[in-house]
mmCIF file of C-alpha atoms in Angstrom:
data_model
loop_
_atom_site.group_PDB
_atom_site.id
_atom_site.type_symbol
_atom_site.label_atom_id
_atom_site.label_comp_id
_atom_site.label_asym_id
_atom_site.label_seq_id
_atom_site.Cartn_x
_atom_site.Cartn_y
_atom_site.Cartn_z
ATOM 1 C CA MET A 1 10.000 28.470 -33.787
ATOM 2 C CA ILE A 2 10.727 27.868 -30.154
ATOM 3 C CA GLU A 3 11.790 24.874 -28.116
ATOM 4 C CA ARG A 4 10.040 23.840 -24.908
ATOM 5 C CA ILE A 5 11.184 21.217 -22.437
ATOM 6 C CA ILE A 6 8.423 19.518 -20.453
ATOM 7 C CA ILE A 7 9.144 17.344 -17.427
ATOM 8 C CA ILE A 8 6.818 14.460 -16.535
ATOM 9 C CA GLU A 9 7.265 14.685 -12.770
ATOM 10 C CA LYS A 10 4.282 12.873 -11.271
ATOM 11 C CA ALA A 11 3.259 10.141 -13.705
ATOM 12 C CA ASP A 12 5.100 6.900 -14.296
ATOM 13 C CA PRO A 13 6.754 7.265 -17.754
ATOM 14 C CA GLN A 14 5.893 3.703 -18.758
ATOM 15 C CA SER A 15 2.187 4.254 -18.027
ATOM 16 C CA PHE A 16 2.269 7.685 -19.662
ATOM 17 C CA TYR A 17 4.011 6.697 -22.901
ATOM 18 C CA GLY A 18 2.190 3.363 -23.206
ATOM 19 C CA VAL A 19 3.334 -0.004 -24.512
ATOM 20 C CA ASN A 20 5.975 0.475 -27.244
ATOM 21 C CA ASN A 21 5.430 4.248 -26.899
ATOM 22 C CA ASN A 22 1.989 3.928 -28.498
ATOM 23 C CA ASN A 23 0.587 6.855 -26.505
ATOM 24 C CA MET A 24 3.446 9.108 -27.557
ATOM 25 C CA GLN A 25 2.973 8.151 -31.202
ATOM 26 C CA LEU A 26 -0.709 9.070 -30.961
ATOM 27 C CA ILE A 27 0.177 12.420 -29.406
ATOM 28 C CA ARG A 28 2.603 13.067 -32.285
ATOM 29 C CA ASN A 29 -0.164 12.350 -34.786
ATOM 30 C CA LEU A 30 -2.525 14.739 -32.979
ATOM 31 C CA PHE A 31 0.084 17.547 -33.125
ATOM 32 C CA PRO A 32 1.370 17.142 -36.725
ATOM 33 C CA LYS A 33 2.921 20.629 -36.886
ATOM 34 C CA LEU A 34 5.230 20.016 -33.941
ATOM 35 C CA ARG A 35 8.492 18.129 -33.747
ATOM 36 C CA MET A 36 8.998 16.279 -30.488
ATOM 37 C CA ALA A 37 11.290 13.810 -28.795
ATOM 38 C CA ALA A 38 10.701 11.989 -25.520
ATOM 39 C CA ARG A 39 13.280 10.316 -23.340
ATOM 40 C CA GLY A 40 12.655 9.205 -19.785
ATOM 41 C CA SER A 41 10.684 11.915 -18.016
ATOM 42 C CA VAL A 42 11.663 14.670 -20.485
ATOM 43 C CA ILE A 43 9.705 15.697 -23.581
ATOM 44 C CA LYS A 44 11.322 18.204 -25.938
ATOM 45 C CA VAL A 45 9.027 19.947 -28.440
ATOM 46 C CA ILE A 46 9.802 22.441 -31.214
ATOM 47 C CA GLY A 47 7.262 24.569 -33.081
ATOM 48 C CA ASP A 48 5.113 27.680 -33.055
ATOM 49 C CA ASP A 49 4.913 29.443 -29.683
ATOM 50 C CA ALA A 50 1.121 29.240 -29.397
ATOM 51 C CA GLU A 51 0.927 25.599 -30.435
ATOM 52 C CA THR A 52 3.784 24.473 -28.162
ATOM 53 C CA SER A 53 2.043 26.304 -25.316
ATOM 54 C CA VAL A 54 -1.169 24.353 -25.964
ATOM 55 C CA PHE A 55 0.905 21.165 -26.244
ATOM 56 C CA GLU A 56 2.491 21.747 -22.812
ATOM 57 C CA LYS A 57 -0.906 22.391 -21.240
ATOM 58 C CA ARG A 58 -2.384 19.200 -22.752
ATOM 59 C CA ILE A 59 0.612 17.124 -21.655
ATOM 60 C CA HIS A 60 0.133 18.204 -18.045
ATOM 61 C CA GLU A 61 -3.592 17.419 -18.270
ATOM 62 C CA LEU A 62 -2.740 13.958 -19.591
ATOM 63 C CA GLU A 63 -0.206 13.542 -16.784
ATOM 64 C CA ASP A 64 -2.807 14.441 -14.143
ATOM 65 C CA TYR A 65 -5.205 11.864 -15.573
ATOM 66 C CA CYS A 66 -2.442 9.230 -15.677
ATOM 67 C CA VAL A 67 -1.482 9.903 -12.060
ATOM 68 C CA LYS A 68 -5.081 9.591 -10.896
ATOM 69 C CA TYR A 69 -5.994 6.441 -12.823
ATOM 70 C CA ASN A 70 -2.590 4.774 -13.443
ATOM 71 C CA ASN A 71 -3.720 4.406 -17.036
ATOM 72 C CA LEU A 72 -3.937 6.520 -20.195
ATOM 73 C CA PRO A 73 -6.341 5.041 -22.772
ATOM 74 C CA GLU A 74 -6.352 6.155 -26.399
ATOM 75 C CA ASP A 75 -9.826 7.722 -26.239
ATOM 76 C CA VAL A 76 -8.807 9.802 -23.224
ATOM 77 C CA ILE A 77 -5.729 11.115 -25.041
ATOM 78 C CA ILE A 78 -7.865 12.161 -28.004
ATOM 79 C CA ASP A 79 -10.470 13.880 -25.797
ATOM 80 C CA ILE A 80 -7.912 15.814 -23.750
ATOM 81 C CA VAL A 81 -5.855 16.896 -26.776
ATOM 82 C CA ARG A 82 -9.053 18.162 -28.412
ATOM 83 C CA GLY A 83 -9.807 20.141 -25.259
ATOM 84 C CA GLU A 84 -12.757 17.962 -24.305
ATOM 85 C CA GLN A 85 -13.460 16.502 -20.880
ATOM 86 C CA PRO A 86 -12.898 12.717 -20.888
ATOM 87 C CA ASN A 87 -15.494 10.432 -19.373
ATOM 88 C CA GLU A 88 -14.708 10.094 -15.683
ATOM 89 C CA LYS A 89 -14.439 6.605 -14.258
ATOM 90 C CA LYS A 90 -16.848 5.784 -11.471
ATOM 91 C CA SER A 91 -14.931 6.506 -8.298
ATOM 92 C CA ASP A 92 -17.579 6.167 -5.578
ATOM 93 C CA GLY A 93 -15.943 4.218 -2.780
ATOM 94 C CA VAL A 94 -12.658 3.835 -4.692
ATOM 95 C CA ILE A 95 -9.581 4.355 -2.518
ATOM 96 C CA ILE A 96 -7.128 4.482 -5.429
ATOM 97 C CA PHE A 97 -6.792 3.199 -8.968
ATOM 98 C CA GLY A 98 -4.092 0.540 -9.148
ATOM 99 C CA ILE A 99 -2.067 -0.858 -12.027
ATOM 100 C CA ASN A 100 -3.777 -0.431 -15.421
ATOM 101 C CA GLY A 101 -6.560 1.580 -13.817
ATOM 102 C CA LYS A 102 -7.838 -1.252 -11.610
ATOM 103 C CA PRO A 103 -10.097 0.296 -8.935
ATOM 104 C CA ILE A 104 -9.139 -0.626 -5.373
ATOM 105 C CA SER A 105 -11.985 -0.093 -2.953
ATOM 106 C CA ALA A 106 -13.422 -1.384 0.297
ATOM 107 C CA ARG A 107 -15.275 -4.634 -0.365
ATOM 108 C CA ASN A 108 -17.209 -5.151 2.848
ATOM 109 C CA PRO A 109 -18.616 -3.063 5.741
ATOM 110 C CA ASN A 110 -15.555 -3.518 7.984
ATOM 111 C CA GLN A 111 -13.185 -2.442 5.225
ATOM 112 C CA HIS A 112 -15.341 0.681 4.863
ATOM 113 C CA LYS A 113 -15.027 1.177 8.636
ATOM 114 C CA LEU A 114 -11.238 0.961 8.319
ATOM 115 C CA VAL A 115 -11.266 3.682 5.649
ATOM 116 C CA GLU A 116 -13.391 5.907 7.917
ATOM 117 C CA ALA A 117 -11.305 5.134 11.011
ATOM 118 C CA PHE A 118 -8.124 6.118 9.154
ATOM 119 C CA GLN A 119 -9.684 9.440 8.140
ATOM 120 C CA ASN A 120 -10.862 10.218 11.668
ATOM 121 C CA ASN A 121 -7.914 9.000 13.779
ATOM 122 C CA ASP A 122 -4.141 9.329 13.830
ATOM 123 C CA LEU A 123 -3.725 5.749 15.081
ATOM 124 C CA THR A 124 -5.927 2.885 13.927
ATOM 125 C CA PHE A 125 -5.885 -0.796 14.871
ATOM 126 C CA ALA A 126 -7.177 -3.266 12.256
ATOM 127 C CA LEU A 127 -7.672 -6.709 13.803
ATOM 128 C CA GLY A 128 -8.899 -9.971 12.358
ATOM 129 C CA PRO A 129 -8.146 -13.273 10.659
ATOM 130 C CA ALA A 130 -6.078 -13.894 7.552
ATOM 131 C CA GLY A 131 -7.626 -12.908 4.248
ATOM 132 C CA THR A 132 -9.814 -10.030 5.424
ATOM 133 C CA GLY A 133 -7.802 -7.407 3.500
ATOM 134 C CA LYS A 134 -6.509 -5.527 6.543
ATOM 135 C CA THR A 135 -3.001 -4.989 5.218
ATOM 136 C CA TYR A 136 -4.079 -4.428 1.622
ATOM 137 C CA ILE A 137 -6.549 -1.664 2.520
ATOM 138 C CA ALA A 138 -4.043 -0.118 4.948
ATOM 139 C CA ILE A 139 -1.406 0.127 2.212
ATOM 140 C CA ALA A 140 -3.976 1.469 -0.280
ATOM 141 C CA LEU A 141 -4.831 4.238 2.196
ATOM 142 C CA ALA A 142 -1.131 5.032 2.597
ATOM 143 C CA VAL A 143 -0.606 5.185 -1.189
ATOM 144 C CA ARG A 144 -3.640 7.466 -1.575
ATOM 145 C CA ALA A 145 -2.290 9.856 1.045
ATOM 146 C CA LEU A 146 1.062 9.935 -0.764
ATOM 147 C CA LYS A 147 -0.534 10.530 -4.199
ATOM 148 C CA ASN A 148 -2.694 13.316 -2.745
ATOM 149 C CA ARG A 149 0.433 14.870 -1.214
ATOM 150 C CA GLU A 150 -1.028 14.664 2.263
ATOM 151 C CA VAL A 151 2.250 13.050 3.402
ATOM 152 C CA ARG A 152 5.767 12.880 1.996
ATOM 153 C CA LYS A 153 6.525 9.216 2.641
ATOM 154 C CA ILE A 154 5.186 5.787 3.474
ATOM 155 C CA ILE A 155 6.867 3.543 6.036
ATOM 156 C CA LEU A 156 5.880 -0.129 6.152
ATOM 157 C CA SER A 157 7.168 -2.461 8.829
ATOM 158 C CA ARG A 158 6.823 -6.011 10.123
ATOM 159 C CA PRO A 159 8.453 -7.921 12.955
ATOM 160 C CA ALA A 160 10.845 -10.515 11.515
ATOM 161 C CA VAL A 161 9.519 -13.410 13.572
ATOM 162 C CA GLU A 162 9.994 -16.980 12.343
ATOM 163 C CA ALA A 163 6.880 -19.060 11.829
ATOM 164 C CA GLY A 164 8.320 -22.541 12.092
ATOM 165 C CA GLU A 165 11.514 -21.716 10.159
ATOM 166 C CA ARG A 166 14.773 -20.118 11.210
ATOM 167 C CA LEU A 167 16.038 -16.817 9.826
ATOM 168 C CA GLY A 168 19.600 -18.115 9.731
ATOM 169 C CA PHE A 169 18.618 -20.971 7.427
ATOM 170 C CA LEU A 170 17.727 -18.579 4.610
ATOM 171 C CA PRO A 171 20.500 -17.895 2.041
ATOM 172 C CA GLY A 172 22.147 -14.534 1.392
ATOM 173 C CA ASP A 173 23.010 -11.439 3.382
ATOM 174 C CA MET A 174 20.788 -9.720 5.964
ATOM 175 C CA LYS A 175 18.597 -8.035 3.318
ATOM 176 C CA ASP A 176 18.090 -11.373 1.547
ATOM 177 C CA LYS A 177 17.123 -13.006 4.839
ATOM 178 C CA ILE A 178 14.674 -10.249 5.808
ATOM 179 C CA ASP A 179 12.966 -9.654 2.441
ATOM 180 C CA PRO A 180 10.817 -12.838 2.569
ATOM 181 C CA TYR A 181 9.158 -11.518 5.741
ATOM 182 C CA LEU A 182 8.346 -8.253 3.960
ATOM 183 C CA GLN A 183 7.165 -9.790 0.665
ATOM 184 C CA PRO A 184 3.410 -9.347 1.390
ATOM 185 C CA LEU A 185 4.052 -5.603 1.629
ATOM 186 C CA TYR A 186 5.909 -5.575 -1.697
ATOM 187 C CA ASP A 187 3.059 -7.589 -3.279
ATOM 188 C CA ALA A 188 0.465 -4.994 -2.265
ATOM 189 C CA LEU A 189 2.581 -2.073 -3.493
ATOM 190 C CA GLU A 190 3.164 -3.768 -6.849
ATOM 191 C CA ASP A 191 -0.627 -3.913 -7.302
ATOM 192 C CA MET A 192 -0.967 -0.170 -6.747
ATOM 193 C CA ILE A 193 2.098 1.593 -8.160
ATOM 194 C CA PRO A 194 3.670 1.099 -11.627
ATOM 195 C CA PRO A 195 7.052 -0.698 -11.453
ATOM 196 C CA LEU A 196 9.292 2.210 -12.504
ATOM 197 C CA LYS A 197 7.544 4.648 -10.165
ATOM 198 C CA LEU A 198 7.718 2.151 -7.305
ATOM 199 C CA LYS A 199 11.451 1.669 -7.894
ATOM 200 C CA GLU A 200 11.929 5.435 -7.883
ATOM 201 C CA TYR A 201 10.015 5.744 -4.610
ATOM 202 C CA MET A 202 12.053 2.936 -3.051
ATOM 203 C CA ASP A 203 15.393 4.315 -4.275
ATOM 204 C CA THR A 204 14.631 7.786 -2.903
ATOM 205 C CA ASN A 205 13.187 6.472 0.402
ATOM 206 C CA VAL A 206 9.773 7.954 -0.312
ATOM 207 C CA ILE A 207 8.548 4.426 0.407
ATOM 208 C CA GLN A 208 10.511 2.573 3.071
ATOM 209 C CA ILE A 209 10.020 -1.072 3.986
ATOM 210 C CA ALA A 210 11.938 -2.240 7.011
ATOM 211 C CA PRO A 211 11.840 -4.731 9.881
ATOM 212 C CA LEU A 212 10.511 -3.390 13.151
ATOM 213 C CA ALA A 213 13.981 -3.386 14.734
ATOM 214 C CA PHE A 214 15.054 -0.641 12.297
ATOM 215 C CA MET A 215 12.495 1.808 13.733
ATOM 216 C CA ARG A 216 14.281 2.460 17.048
ATOM 217 C CA GLY A 217 15.427 6.043 17.561
ATOM 218 C CA ARG A 218 13.432 7.516 14.669
ATOM 219 C CA THR A 219 10.736 10.210 14.704
ATOM 220 C CA LEU A 220 8.392 9.654 11.779
ATOM 221 C CA ASN A 221 6.955 12.945 10.485
ATOM 222 C CA ASP A 222 4.795 13.626 7.394
ATOM 223 C CA ALA A 223 4.213 9.930 6.849
ATOM 224 C CA VAL A 224 1.738 7.095 6.897
ATOM 225 C CA ILE A 225 3.244 4.269 8.931
ATOM 226 C CA VAL A 226 1.865 0.739 8.714
ATOM 227 C CA LEU A 227 2.866 -2.023 11.130
ATOM 228 C CA ASP A 228 1.784 -5.421 9.846
ATOM 229 C CA GLU A 229 1.603 -8.694 11.832
ATOM 230 C CA ALA A 230 1.662 -6.704 15.063
ATOM 231 C CA GLN A 231 0.587 -9.747 17.094
ATOM 232 C CA ASN A 232 4.217 -10.882 16.810
ATOM 233 C CA THR A 233 5.643 -7.798 18.521
ATOM 234 C CA THR A 234 6.820 -7.897 22.116
ATOM 235 C CA THR A 235 5.492 -5.377 24.632
ATOM 236 C CA HIS A 236 8.714 -3.329 24.366
ATOM 237 C CA GLN A 237 8.697 -3.401 20.562
ATOM 238 C CA ILE A 238 5.153 -2.125 20.112
ATOM 239 C CA LYS A 239 5.636 0.618 22.711
ATOM 240 C CA MET A 240 8.804 1.670 20.881
ATOM 241 C CA PHE A 241 6.959 1.667 17.561
ATOM 242 C CA LEU A 242 3.890 3.585 18.764
ATOM 243 C CA THR A 243 6.074 6.333 20.222
ATOM 244 C CA ARG A 244 7.737 6.945 16.804
ATOM 245 C CA LEU A 245 4.619 8.864 15.663
ATOM 246 C CA GLY A 246 5.603 12.376 14.594
ATOM 247 C CA MET A 247 3.886 15.503 13.305
ATOM 248 C CA ASN A 248 1.423 15.174 10.398
ATOM 249 C CA ALA A 249 1.692 11.399 10.581
ATOM 250 C CA LYS A 250 -0.765 8.529 10.825
ATOM 251 C CA MET A 251 -0.333 4.914 11.889
ATOM 252 C CA ILE A 252 -2.233 1.758 11.044
ATOM 253 C CA ILE A 253 -1.500 -1.334 13.137
ATOM 254 C CA THR A 254 -2.731 -4.638 11.691
ATOM 255 C CA GLY A 255 -2.709 -8.009 13.385
ATOM 256 C CA ASP A 256 -4.420 -11.314 14.090
ATOM 257 C CA THR A 257 -4.319 -12.416 17.710
ATOM 258 C CA SER A 258 -5.081 -16.006 16.681
ATOM 259 C CA GLN A 259 -1.765 -16.250 14.806
ATOM 260 C CA ILE A 260 0.904 -15.469 17.384
ATOM 261 C CA ASP A 261 4.323 -16.910 16.533
ATOM 262 C CA LEU A 262 6.189 -15.620 19.585
ATOM 263 C CA PRO A 263 7.873 -17.981 22.059
ATOM 264 C CA ARG A 264 5.416 -19.422 24.560
ATOM 265 C CA THR A 265 6.605 -17.298 27.479
ATOM 266 C CA THR A 266 6.563 -13.988 25.539
ATOM 267 C CA ILE A 267 3.566 -11.662 25.874
ATOM 268 C CA SER A 268 2.105 -10.322 22.628
ATOM 269 C CA GLY A 269 2.643 -6.572 22.458
ATOM 270 C CA LEU A 270 -0.509 -6.133 20.384
ATOM 271 C CA LYS A 271 -2.723 -7.710 23.033
ATOM 272 C CA GLN A 272 -1.203 -5.586 25.761
ATOM 273 C CA ALA A 273 -1.428 -2.386 23.685
ATOM 274 C CA LEU A 274 -5.136 -2.943 23.028
ATOM 275 C CA LYS A 275 -5.744 -3.136 26.788
ATOM 276 C CA VAL A 276 -3.497 -0.213 27.699
ATOM 277 C CA LEU A 277 -4.837 2.130 24.994
ATOM 278 C CA GLU A 278 -8.523 1.288 25.316
ATOM 279 C CA GLY A 279 -10.556 4.497 25.434
ATOM 280 C CA VAL A 280 -7.661 6.794 24.483
ATOM 281 C CA LYS A 281 -8.866 9.667 22.282
ATOM 282 C CA GLY A 282 -7.615 9.697 18.693
ATOM 283 C CA ILE A 283 -7.284 5.916 18.430
ATOM 284 C CA GLY A 284 -9.618 3.890 16.223
ATOM 285 C CA LYS A 285 -10.184 0.145 16.182
ATOM 286 C CA VAL A 286 -11.815 -2.042 13.536
ATOM 287 C CA GLU A 287 -12.360 -5.748 14.176
ATOM 288 C CA PHE A 288 -12.761 -8.085 11.207
ATOM 289 C CA GLY A 289 -14.384 -11.514 11.391
ATOM 290 C CA LYS A 290 -14.282 -14.638 9.277
ATOM 291 C CA LYS A 291 -17.266 -13.348 7.264
ATOM 292 C CA ASP A 292 -15.023 -10.517 6.053
ATOM 293 C CA ILE A 293 -12.546 -12.863 4.356
ATOM 294 C CA VAL A 294 -12.087 -11.768 0.741
ATOM 295 C CA ARG A 295 -9.667 -14.438 -0.431
ATOM 296 C CA HIS A 296 -10.745 -17.734 -1.991
ATOM 297 C CA SER A 297 -14.048 -18.886 -0.452
ATOM 298 C CA LEU A 298 -12.243 -21.975 0.825
ATOM 299 C CA VAL A 299 -10.200 -19.800 3.211
ATOM 300 C CA GLN A 300 -13.330 -18.916 5.194
ATOM 301 C CA ARG A 301 -14.267 -22.580 5.435
ATOM 302 C CA ILE A 302 -10.746 -23.450 6.603
ATOM 303 C CA VAL A 303 -10.929 -20.822 9.371
ATOM 304 C CA GLU A 304 -14.330 -22.130 10.448
ATOM 305 C CA ALA A 305 -13.064 -25.737 10.425
ATOM 306 C CA TYR A 306 -10.165 -24.878 12.726
ATOM 307 C CA GLU A 307 -12.498 -22.986 15.086
ATOM 308 C CA HIS A 308 -14.801 -26.024 15.183
ATOM 309 C CA PHE A 309 -11.825 -28.312 15.813
ATOM 310 C CA ASP A 310 -10.641 -26.142 18.730
ATOM 311 C CA LYS A 311 -14.083 -26.225 20.359
ATOM 312 C CA GLN A 312 -14.352 -29.997 19.951
ATOM 313 C CA THR A 313 -10.937 -30.919 21.281
ATOM 314 C CA GLY A 314 -10.593 -28.231 23.904
ATOM 315 C CA GLN A 315 -6.888 -29.088 23.914
ATOM 316 C CA GLN A 316 -3.840 -26.900 23.628
ATOM 317 C CA ASP A 317 -1.781 -27.575 20.547
ATOM 318 C CA GLU A 318 1.987 -27.303 20.495
ATOM 319 C CA ASN A 319 1.882 -23.631 19.422
ATOM 320 C CA THR A 320 -0.341 -22.403 22.259
ATOM 321 C CA PRO A 321 1.621 -19.859 24.313
ATOM 322 C CA VAL A 322 2.027 -20.418 28.025
ATOM 323 C CA ASN A 323 1.660 -17.521 30.518
ATOM 324 C CA ASN A 324 0.950 -15.228 27.586
ATOM 325 C CA GLU A 325 -2.033 -13.191 28.831
ATOM 326 C CA GLY A 326 -4.583 -15.285 26.998
ATOM 327 C CA ASN A 327 -2.844 -15.584 23.632
ATOM 328 C CA GLU A 328 -4.838 -18.051 21.601
ATOM 329 C CA LYS A 329 -3.733 -20.949 19.417
ATOM 330 C CA THR A 330 -1.636 -19.987 16.414
ATOM 331 C CA TYR A 331 -2.028 -21.260 12.894
ATOM 332 C CA GLN A 332 -0.149 -20.211 9.813
ATOM 333 C CA ASP A 333 -1.490 -18.331 6.803
#
């Protein structure tokens, strides 16, 4: 009789063990000759040398499946323990499998273009109206690169620019005041990474979410860096951010030039960067339109209604920037 200690390093323990440890109970039933105990990421097993060796091999196969699909169904456990190949989920066009095995994939031609642009360029701009999935796909690409060990970390950033409200009015300390601006990034991550694994990544700085101001002075190596809401950067901010790009790193810049919340006299850094960097090798650009909106169908009709209103009135509203290199009217999400 020997004792083996197996570490679940890659999979989220909650996803691996299942609700109320149902998966672990099934594994116990499939290896009746072994005694085992599981706590956290550690599984301790006692039994015959040959059988514990097979057990360790099967556990790592189950872990690999769980990491890939974020899910470990009962039939898959049975197949793998028996040494059979489980039925593979259809993965054509799937970027990653999110929580509970939900496939996350490009849903329209421009989202497919963003996936291709990310693969072929170190810096990619994704531009377009609210609801087109720019940020969501960008974060999915970053998570895939992390899971595939192409990079060691993900860095997500946004400018903390007020959209009709004042930062100082929010309760709490600086983190409490800033977090609401970063919530869309948290929402996307929570769709893609199990809660315990996400907390581990956040605690160990494998995934970092920070306001744009926190980027100054850093060199970002071995990372996917996503800047969201880039239309609200100043010219100095976006230049600072773009020059953080380090070795084995990729950037995705997302923004909507029709939703600029900067003061009227401030030039949008995104608009200037698009002009300055036009034609530079290694930079991709994907432009989304209102037909690419993947939120509620009403969102597309709202966007179209505002465009129609602008054409009819031909008037500047109170949010239209002045002397801002052609910044257009701004409306909130």
